[in-house]
């Protein structure tokens, strides 16, 4: 399982690294050689793109994690309460059963991937976008609150699983730090 997860994490990271950073890297390092940047200022264009990516990524994560979870939870409650007489209150265990199942591997991978990509934007393009670390801090705070809500309100109780460290994600963070 560990080898499979490590390979999956590597593939996810490589895909997201290329899809997220290729465009901004092109603007920062290659565009001025091939063609002209707007007002001969590639740094301004990089800062604009990084700010759009930061804010859009935060909004998309919030929408997918909160609104979609609430909608799916509502659908499951409707399905579970079908055929029950109106006015009958459900027990706390029945309410917990109505929540979505917690997929520890998938949800953890998505959360780590989002944080590592955000770290990459913060570290790699801080010169072009100095406000990036502040927005990353605010985004991380919001993400902590959303994750707490997910664990307490949106999902069934996760099964505890001990781990030694963050695994391959540490290698990805180290790679981004070197870059």
mmCIF file with all atom_site columns, C-alpha atoms in Angstrom:
data_model
loop_
_atom_site.group_PDB
_atom_site.id
_atom_site.type_symbol
_atom_site.label_atom_id
_atom_site.label_alt_id
_atom_site.label_comp_id
_atom_site.label_asym_id
_atom_site.label_entity_id
_atom_site.label_seq_id
_atom_site.pdbx_PDB_ins_code
_atom_site.Cartn_x
_atom_site.Cartn_y
_atom_site.Cartn_z
_atom_site.occupancy
_atom_site.B_iso_or_equiv
_atom_site.pdbx_formal_charge
_atom_site.auth_seq_id
_atom_site.auth_comp_id
_atom_site.auth_asym_id
_atom_site.auth_atom_id
_atom_site.pdbx_PDB_model_num
ATOM 1   C CA . UNK A 1 1   ? 0.000   0.000  0.000   1.00 0.00 ? 1   UNK A CA 1
ATOM 2   C CA . UNK A 1 2   ? 2.789   2.423  0.858   1.00 0.00 ? 2   UNK A CA 1
ATOM 3   C CA . UNK A 1 3   ? 4.605   1.867  -2.434  1.00 0.00 ? 3   UNK A CA 1
ATOM 4   C CA . UNK A 1 4   ? 1.339   2.304  -4.355  1.00 0.00 ? 4   UNK A CA 1
ATOM 5   C CA . UNK A 1 5   ? 0.545   5.540  -2.494  1.00 0.00 ? 5   UNK A CA 1
ATOM 6   C CA . UNK A 1 6   ? 4.082   6.872  -3.023  1.00 0.00 ? 6   UNK A CA 1
ATOM 7   C CA . UNK A 1 7   ? 3.867   6.242  -6.776  1.00 0.00 ? 7   UNK A CA 1
ATOM 8   C CA . UNK A 1 8   ? 0.385   7.794  -6.900  1.00 0.00 ? 8   UNK A CA 1
ATOM 9   C CA . UNK A 1 9   ? 1.615   10.863 -4.998  1.00 0.00 ? 9   UNK A CA 1
ATOM 10  C CA . UNK A 1 10  ? 4.549   11.236 -7.385  1.00 0.00 ? 10  UNK A CA 1
ATOM 11  C CA . UNK A 1 11  ? 2.246   11.075 -10.414 1.00 0.00 ? 11  UNK A CA 1
ATOM 12  C CA . UNK A 1 12  ? -0.230  13.528 -8.885  1.00 0.00 ? 12  UNK A CA 1
ATOM 13  C CA . UNK A 1 13  ? 2.571   15.937 -8.000  1.00 0.00 ? 13  UNK A CA 1
ATOM 14  C CA . UNK A 1 14  ? 4.207   15.772 -11.436 1.00 0.00 ? 14  UNK A CA 1
ATOM 15  C CA . UNK A 1 15  ? 0.890   16.339 -13.184 1.00 0.00 ? 15  UNK A CA 1
ATOM 16  C CA . UNK A 1 16  ? -0.091  19.244 -10.947 1.00 0.00 ? 16  UNK A CA 1
ATOM 17  C CA . UNK A 1 17  ? 3.421   20.693 -11.039 1.00 0.00 ? 17  UNK A CA 1
ATOM 18  C CA . UNK A 1 18  ? 3.399   20.801 -14.830 1.00 0.00 ? 18  UNK A CA 1
ATOM 19  C CA . UNK A 1 19  ? -0.185  21.979 -15.166 1.00 0.00 ? 19  UNK A CA 1
ATOM 20  C CA . UNK A 1 20  ? 0.131   24.719 -12.531 1.00 0.00 ? 20  UNK A CA 1
ATOM 21  C CA . UNK A 1 21  ? 3.657   26.019 -12.988 1.00 0.00 ? 21  UNK A CA 1
ATOM 22  C CA . UNK A 1 22  ? 4.317   25.629 -16.738 1.00 0.00 ? 22  UNK A CA 1
ATOM 23  C CA . UNK A 1 23  ? 2.298   28.684 -17.742 1.00 0.00 ? 23  UNK A CA 1
ATOM 24  C CA . UNK A 1 24  ? 3.748   30.991 -15.102 1.00 0.00 ? 24  UNK A CA 1
ATOM 25  C CA . UNK A 1 25  ? 7.282   29.703 -15.719 1.00 0.00 ? 25  UNK A CA 1
ATOM 26  C CA . UNK A 1 26  ? 6.816   30.390 -19.435 1.00 0.00 ? 26  UNK A CA 1
ATOM 27  C CA . UNK A 1 27  ? 5.789   33.980 -18.701 1.00 0.00 ? 27  UNK A CA 1
ATOM 28  C CA . UNK A 1 28  ? 8.608   34.501 -16.199 1.00 0.00 ? 28  UNK A CA 1
ATOM 29  C CA . UNK A 1 29  ? 11.509  33.053 -18.166 1.00 0.00 ? 29  UNK A CA 1
ATOM 30  C CA . UNK A 1 30  ? 10.679  32.344 -21.812 1.00 0.00 ? 30  UNK A CA 1
ATOM 31  C CA . UNK A 1 31  ? 8.057   34.816 -23.035 1.00 0.00 ? 31  UNK A CA 1
ATOM 32  C CA . UNK A 1 32  ? 10.394  37.808 -23.107 1.00 0.00 ? 32  UNK A CA 1
ATOM 33  C CA . UNK A 1 33  ? 12.833  35.856 -25.307 1.00 0.00 ? 33  UNK A CA 1
ATOM 34  C CA . UNK A 1 34  ? 10.201  34.694 -27.808 1.00 0.00 ? 34  UNK A CA 1
ATOM 35  C CA . UNK A 1 35  ? 7.922   37.745 -27.784 1.00 0.00 ? 35  UNK A CA 1
ATOM 36  C CA . UNK A 1 36  ? 7.283   40.867 -25.773 1.00 0.00 ? 36  UNK A CA 1
ATOM 37  C CA . UNK A 1 37  ? 5.578   40.995 -22.391 1.00 0.00 ? 37  UNK A CA 1
ATOM 38  C CA . UNK A 1 38  ? 2.959   43.630 -21.716 1.00 0.00 ? 38  UNK A CA 1
ATOM 39  C CA . UNK A 1 39  ? 4.763   46.970 -21.275 1.00 0.00 ? 39  UNK A CA 1
ATOM 40  C CA . UNK A 1 40  ? 8.064   45.000 -21.291 1.00 0.00 ? 40  UNK A CA 1
ATOM 41  C CA . UNK A 1 41  ? 7.251   43.933 -17.730 1.00 0.00 ? 41  UNK A CA 1
ATOM 42  C CA . UNK A 1 42  ? 7.036   40.166 -17.343 1.00 0.00 ? 42  UNK A CA 1
ATOM 43  C CA . UNK A 1 43  ? 7.118   40.408 -13.544 1.00 0.00 ? 43  UNK A CA 1
ATOM 44  C CA . UNK A 1 44  ? 3.830   42.319 -13.522 1.00 0.00 ? 44  UNK A CA 1
ATOM 45  C CA . UNK A 1 45  ? 2.257   39.690 -15.769 1.00 0.00 ? 45  UNK A CA 1
ATOM 46  C CA . UNK A 1 46  ? 3.539   36.888 -13.511 1.00 0.00 ? 46  UNK A CA 1
ATOM 47  C CA . UNK A 1 47  ? 2.171   38.666 -10.428 1.00 0.00 ? 47  UNK A CA 1
ATOM 48  C CA . UNK A 1 48  ? -1.233  39.081 -12.071 1.00 0.00 ? 48  UNK A CA 1
ATOM 49  C CA . UNK A 1 49  ? -1.398  35.419 -13.065 1.00 0.00 ? 49  UNK A CA 1
ATOM 50  C CA . UNK A 1 50  ? -0.219  34.135 -9.680  1.00 0.00 ? 50  UNK A CA 1
ATOM 51  C CA . UNK A 1 51  ? -2.791  36.284 -7.877  1.00 0.00 ? 51  UNK A CA 1
ATOM 52  C CA . UNK A 1 52  ? -5.560  34.994 -10.144 1.00 0.00 ? 52  UNK A CA 1
ATOM 53  C CA . UNK A 1 53  ? -4.441  31.395 -9.577  1.00 0.00 ? 53  UNK A CA 1
ATOM 54  C CA . UNK A 1 54  ? -4.241  31.853 -5.787  1.00 0.00 ? 54  UNK A CA 1
ATOM 55  C CA . UNK A 1 55  ? -7.699  33.355 -5.474  1.00 0.00 ? 55  UNK A CA 1
ATOM 56  C CA . UNK A 1 56  ? -9.302  31.009 -7.989  1.00 0.00 ? 56  UNK A CA 1
ATOM 57  C CA . UNK A 1 57  ? -7.777  27.918 -6.363  1.00 0.00 ? 57  UNK A CA 1
ATOM 58  C CA . UNK A 1 58  ? -9.055  29.019 -2.952  1.00 0.00 ? 58  UNK A CA 1
ATOM 59  C CA . UNK A 1 59  ? -12.557 29.658 -4.301  1.00 0.00 ? 59  UNK A CA 1
ATOM 60  C CA . UNK A 1 60  ? -12.680 26.340 -6.160  1.00 0.00 ? 60  UNK A CA 1
ATOM 61  C CA . UNK A 1 61  ? -11.473 24.402 -3.104  1.00 0.00 ? 61  UNK A CA 1
ATOM 62  C CA . UNK A 1 62  ? -14.102 26.070 -0.923  1.00 0.00 ? 62  UNK A CA 1
ATOM 63  C CA . UNK A 1 63  ? -16.861 25.395 -3.424  1.00 0.00 ? 63  UNK A CA 1
ATOM 64  C CA . UNK A 1 64  ? -15.932 21.762 -3.978  1.00 0.00 ? 64  UNK A CA 1
ATOM 65  C CA . UNK A 1 65  ? -15.274 20.974 -0.342  1.00 0.00 ? 65  UNK A CA 1
ATOM 66  C CA . UNK A 1 66  ? -18.125 22.833 1.327   1.00 0.00 ? 66  UNK A CA 1
ATOM 67  C CA . UNK A 1 67  ? -20.976 23.390 -1.080  1.00 0.00 ? 67  UNK A CA 1
ATOM 68  C CA . UNK A 1 68  ? -20.673 20.052 -2.865  1.00 0.00 ? 68  UNK A CA 1
ATOM 69  C CA . UNK A 1 69  ? -20.357 18.258 0.489   1.00 0.00 ? 69  UNK A CA 1
ATOM 70  C CA . UNK A 1 70  ? -23.476 19.978 1.808   1.00 0.00 ? 70  UNK A CA 1
ATOM 71  C CA . UNK A 1 71  ? -25.379 19.076 -1.351  1.00 0.00 ? 71  UNK A CA 1
ATOM 72  C CA . UNK A 1 72  ? -24.277 15.428 -1.274  1.00 0.00 ? 72  UNK A CA 1
ATOM 73  C CA . UNK A 1 73  ? -25.109 15.239 2.431   1.00 0.00 ? 73  UNK A CA 1
ATOM 74  C CA . UNK A 1 74  ? -28.565 16.657 1.748   1.00 0.00 ? 74  UNK A CA 1
ATOM 75  C CA . UNK A 1 75  ? -29.180 14.071 -0.984  1.00 0.00 ? 75  UNK A CA 1
ATOM 76  C CA . UNK A 1 76  ? -28.083 11.225 1.290   1.00 0.00 ? 76  UNK A CA 1
ATOM 77  C CA . UNK A 1 77  ? -30.330 12.457 4.122   1.00 0.00 ? 77  UNK A CA 1
ATOM 78  C CA . UNK A 1 78  ? -33.285 12.601 1.732   1.00 0.00 ? 78  UNK A CA 1
ATOM 79  C CA . UNK A 1 79  ? -32.516 9.064  0.580   1.00 0.00 ? 79  UNK A CA 1
ATOM 80  C CA . UNK A 1 80  ? -32.110 7.737  4.132   1.00 0.00 ? 80  UNK A CA 1
ATOM 81  C CA . UNK A 1 81  ? -35.269 9.395  5.478   1.00 0.00 ? 81  UNK A CA 1
ATOM 82  C CA . UNK A 1 82  ? -37.469 8.246  2.612   1.00 0.00 ? 82  UNK A CA 1
ATOM 83  C CA . UNK A 1 83  ? -40.372 6.276  3.998   1.00 0.00 ? 83  UNK A CA 1
ATOM 84  C CA . UNK A 1 84  ? -39.985 7.558  7.571   1.00 0.00 ? 84  UNK A CA 1
ATOM 85  C CA . UNK A 1 85  ? -42.958 9.295  9.104   1.00 0.00 ? 85  UNK A CA 1
ATOM 86  C CA . UNK A 1 86  ? -42.659 13.095 9.305   1.00 0.00 ? 86  UNK A CA 1
ATOM 87  C CA . UNK A 1 87  ? -41.777 14.449 12.742  1.00 0.00 ? 87  UNK A CA 1
ATOM 88  C CA . UNK A 1 88  ? -39.760 11.374 13.822  1.00 0.00 ? 88  UNK A CA 1
ATOM 89  C CA . UNK A 1 89  ? -36.378 12.471 15.091  1.00 0.00 ? 89  UNK A CA 1
ATOM 90  C CA . UNK A 1 90  ? -33.354 10.470 14.157  1.00 0.00 ? 90  UNK A CA 1
ATOM 91  C CA . UNK A 1 91  ? -30.799 9.341  16.711  1.00 0.00 ? 91  UNK A CA 1
ATOM 92  C CA . UNK A 1 92  ? -27.238 10.724 16.633  1.00 0.00 ? 92  UNK A CA 1
ATOM 93  C CA . UNK A 1 93  ? -26.023 7.397  15.235  1.00 0.00 ? 93  UNK A CA 1
ATOM 94  C CA . UNK A 1 94  ? -28.537 7.585  12.402  1.00 0.00 ? 94  UNK A CA 1
ATOM 95  C CA . UNK A 1 95  ? -27.406 11.126 11.653  1.00 0.00 ? 95  UNK A CA 1
ATOM 96  C CA . UNK A 1 96  ? -23.760 10.002 11.652  1.00 0.00 ? 96  UNK A CA 1
ATOM 97  C CA . UNK A 1 97  ? -24.677 7.169  9.280   1.00 0.00 ? 97  UNK A CA 1
ATOM 98  C CA . UNK A 1 98  ? -26.263 9.679  6.894   1.00 0.00 ? 98  UNK A CA 1
ATOM 99  C CA . UNK A 1 99  ? -22.943 11.468 6.459   1.00 0.00 ? 99  UNK A CA 1
ATOM 100 C CA . UNK A 1 100 ? -20.598 10.666 3.583   1.00 0.00 ? 100 UNK A CA 1
ATOM 101 C CA . UNK A 1 101 ? -17.932 8.035  4.096   1.00 0.00 ? 101 UNK A CA 1
ATOM 102 C CA . UNK A 1 102 ? -14.439 9.403  4.690   1.00 0.00 ? 102 UNK A CA 1
ATOM 103 C CA . UNK A 1 103 ? -11.959 8.162  2.082   1.00 0.00 ? 103 UNK A CA 1
ATOM 104 C CA . UNK A 1 104 ? -8.711  8.726  3.966   1.00 0.00 ? 104 UNK A CA 1
ATOM 105 C CA . UNK A 1 105 ? -6.442  8.144  0.974   1.00 0.00 ? 105 UNK A CA 1
ATOM 106 C CA . UNK A 1 106 ? -8.273  10.304 -1.566  1.00 0.00 ? 106 UNK A CA 1
ATOM 107 C CA . UNK A 1 107 ? -9.135  13.206 0.734   1.00 0.00 ? 107 UNK A CA 1
ATOM 108 C CA . UNK A 1 108 ? -5.665  13.288 2.282   1.00 0.00 ? 108 UNK A CA 1
ATOM 109 C CA . UNK A 1 109 ? -4.007  13.239 -1.146  1.00 0.00 ? 109 UNK A CA 1
ATOM 110 C CA . UNK A 1 110 ? -6.183  16.103 -2.357  1.00 0.00 ? 110 UNK A CA 1
ATOM 111 C CA . UNK A 1 111 ? -5.487  18.186 0.738   1.00 0.00 ? 111 UNK A CA 1
ATOM 112 C CA . UNK A 1 112 ? -1.720  17.612 0.612   1.00 0.00 ? 112 UNK A CA 1
ATOM 113 C CA . UNK A 1 113 ? -1.602  18.276 -3.138  1.00 0.00 ? 113 UNK A CA 1
ATOM 114 C CA . UNK A 1 114 ? -3.405  21.599 -2.725  1.00 0.00 ? 114 UNK A CA 1
ATOM 115 C CA . UNK A 1 115 ? -1.069  22.667 0.087   1.00 0.00 ? 115 UNK A CA 1
ATOM 116 C CA . UNK A 1 116 ? 2.099   21.627 -1.746  1.00 0.00 ? 116 UNK A CA 1
ATOM 117 C CA . UNK A 1 117 ? 1.056   23.446 -4.931  1.00 0.00 ? 117 UNK A CA 1
ATOM 118 C CA . UNK A 1 118 ? 0.203   26.526 -2.866  1.00 0.00 ? 118 UNK A CA 1
ATOM 119 C CA . UNK A 1 119 ? 3.620   26.258 -1.198  1.00 0.00 ? 119 UNK A CA 1
ATOM 120 C CA . UNK A 1 120 ? 5.198   26.038 -4.655  1.00 0.00 ? 120 UNK A CA 1
ATOM 121 C CA . UNK A 1 121 ? 3.506   29.227 -5.845  1.00 0.00 ? 121 UNK A CA 1
ATOM 122 C CA . UNK A 1 122 ? 4.509   30.973 -2.639  1.00 0.00 ? 122 UNK A CA 1
ATOM 123 C CA . UNK A 1 123 ? 8.162   29.919 -2.790  1.00 0.00 ? 123 UNK A CA 1
ATOM 124 C CA . UNK A 1 124 ? 8.791   30.021 -6.528  1.00 0.00 ? 124 UNK A CA 1
ATOM 125 C CA . UNK A 1 125 ? 7.094   33.313 -7.342  1.00 0.00 ? 125 UNK A CA 1
ATOM 126 C CA . UNK A 1 126 ? 7.425   35.338 -4.142  1.00 0.00 ? 126 UNK A CA 1
ATOM 127 C CA . UNK A 1 127 ? 9.697   37.823 -5.935  1.00 0.00 ? 127 UNK A CA 1
ATOM 128 C CA . UNK A 1 128 ? 7.045   38.549 -8.532  1.00 0.00 ? 128 UNK A CA 1
ATOM 129 C CA . UNK A 1 129 ? 4.128   38.441 -6.090  1.00 0.00 ? 129 UNK A CA 1
ATOM 130 C CA . UNK A 1 130 ? 5.201   39.485 -2.565  1.00 0.00 ? 130 UNK A CA 1
ATOM 131 C CA . UNK A 1 131 ? 1.594   39.379 -1.341  1.00 0.00 ? 131 UNK A CA 1
ATOM 132 C CA . UNK A 1 132 ? 1.579   35.624 -2.056  1.00 0.00 ? 132 UNK A CA 1
ATOM 133 C CA . UNK A 1 133 ? 2.738   34.468 1.402   1.00 0.00 ? 133 UNK A CA 1
ATOM 134 C CA . UNK A 1 134 ? 0.056   36.588 3.091   1.00 0.00 ? 134 UNK A CA 1
ATOM 135 C CA . UNK A 1 135 ? -2.662  35.165 0.857   1.00 0.00 ? 135 UNK A CA 1
ATOM 136 C CA . UNK A 1 136 ? -1.222  31.668 1.410   1.00 0.00 ? 136 UNK A CA 1
ATOM 137 C CA . UNK A 1 137 ? -1.426  32.196 5.184   1.00 0.00 ? 137 UNK A CA 1
ATOM 138 C CA . UNK A 1 138 ? -5.035  33.344 4.948   1.00 0.00 ? 138 UNK A CA 1
ATOM 139 C CA . UNK A 1 139 ? -5.812  30.452 2.618   1.00 0.00 ? 139 UNK A CA 1
ATOM 140 C CA . UNK A 1 140 ? -4.174  27.970 5.007   1.00 0.00 ? 140 UNK A CA 1
ATOM 141 C CA . UNK A 1 141 ? -6.246  29.338 7.898   1.00 0.00 ? 141 UNK A CA 1
ATOM 142 C CA . UNK A 1 142 ? -9.435  28.992 5.871   1.00 0.00 ? 142 UNK A CA 1
ATOM 143 C CA . UNK A 1 143 ? -8.380  25.482 4.835   1.00 0.00 ? 143 UNK A CA 1
ATOM 144 C CA . UNK A 1 144 ? -7.855  24.489 8.483   1.00 0.00 ? 144 UNK A CA 1
ATOM 145 C CA . UNK A 1 145 ? -11.377 25.658 9.306   1.00 0.00 ? 145 UNK A CA 1
ATOM 146 C CA . UNK A 1 146 ? -12.863 23.892 6.277   1.00 0.00 ? 146 UNK A CA 1
ATOM 147 C CA . UNK A 1 147 ? -11.014 20.666 7.139   1.00 0.00 ? 147 UNK A CA 1
ATOM 148 C CA . UNK A 1 148 ? -12.283 20.874 10.719  1.00 0.00 ? 148 UNK A CA 1
ATOM 149 C CA . UNK A 1 149 ? -15.813 21.357 9.440   1.00 0.00 ? 149 UNK A CA 1
ATOM 150 C CA . UNK A 1 150 ? -15.420 18.418 7.065   1.00 0.00 ? 150 UNK A CA 1
ATOM 151 C CA . UNK A 1 151 ? -14.227 16.098 9.827   1.00 0.00 ? 151 UNK A CA 1
ATOM 152 C CA . UNK A 1 152 ? -16.911 17.186 12.293  1.00 0.00 ? 152 UNK A CA 1
ATOM 153 C CA . UNK A 1 153 ? -19.929 17.823 10.083  1.00 0.00 ? 153 UNK A CA 1
ATOM 154 C CA . UNK A 1 154 ? -19.587 16.461 6.551   1.00 0.00 ? 154 UNK A CA 1
ATOM 155 C CA . UNK A 1 155 ? -18.045 13.003 6.887   1.00 0.00 ? 155 UNK A CA 1
ATOM 156 C CA . UNK A 1 156 ? -18.457 9.923  9.004   1.00 0.00 ? 156 UNK A CA 1
ATOM 157 C CA . UNK A 1 157 ? -15.811 9.471  11.631  1.00 0.00 ? 157 UNK A CA 1
ATOM 158 C CA . UNK A 1 158 ? -12.549 8.500  9.930   1.00 0.00 ? 158 UNK A CA 1
ATOM 159 C CA . UNK A 1 159 ? -10.804 5.343  10.979  1.00 0.00 ? 159 UNK A CA 1
ATOM 160 C CA . UNK A 1 160 ? -7.588  6.243  12.831  1.00 0.00 ? 160 UNK A CA 1
ATOM 161 C CA . UNK A 1 161 ? -4.420  5.324  10.984  1.00 0.00 ? 161 UNK A CA 1
ATOM 162 C CA . UNK A 1 162 ? -0.934  5.870  12.329  1.00 0.00 ? 162 UNK A CA 1
ATOM 163 C CA . UNK A 1 163 ? 1.763   7.174  10.017  1.00 0.00 ? 163 UNK A CA 1
ATOM 164 C CA . UNK A 1 164 ? 5.430   7.800  10.492  1.00 0.00 ? 164 UNK A CA 1
ATOM 165 C CA . UNK A 1 165 ? 5.699   11.101 8.617   1.00 0.00 ? 165 UNK A CA 1
ATOM 166 C CA . UNK A 1 166 ? 4.229   12.890 5.594   1.00 0.00 ? 166 UNK A CA 1
ATOM 167 C CA . UNK A 1 167 ? 6.085   10.504 3.315   1.00 0.00 ? 167 UNK A CA 1
ATOM 168 C CA . UNK A 1 168 ? 6.864   11.426 -0.276  1.00 0.00 ? 168 UNK A CA 1
ATOM 169 C CA . UNK A 1 169 ? 5.253   14.829 0.173   1.00 0.00 ? 169 UNK A CA 1
ATOM 170 C CA . UNK A 1 170 ? 8.383   15.868 2.091   1.00 0.00 ? 170 UNK A CA 1
ATOM 171 C CA . UNK A 1 171 ? 10.470  15.107 -1.004  1.00 0.00 ? 171 UNK A CA 1
ATOM 172 C CA . UNK A 1 172 ? 8.144   17.239 -3.126  1.00 0.00 ? 172 UNK A CA 1
ATOM 173 C CA . UNK A 1 173 ? 8.394   20.146 -0.679  1.00 0.00 ? 173 UNK A CA 1
ATOM 174 C CA . UNK A 1 174 ? 12.170  19.806 -0.635  1.00 0.00 ? 174 UNK A CA 1
ATOM 175 C CA . UNK A 1 175 ? 12.259  19.812 -4.436  1.00 0.00 ? 175 UNK A CA 1
ATOM 176 C CA . UNK A 1 176 ? 10.182  22.993 -4.556  1.00 0.00 ? 176 UNK A CA 1
ATOM 177 C CA . UNK A 1 177 ? 12.477  24.583 -1.964  1.00 0.00 ? 177 UNK A CA 1
ATOM 178 C CA . UNK A 1 178 ? 15.540  23.814 -4.076  1.00 0.00 ? 178 UNK A CA 1
ATOM 179 C CA . UNK A 1 179 ? 13.870  25.197 -7.207  1.00 0.00 ? 179 UNK A CA 1
#
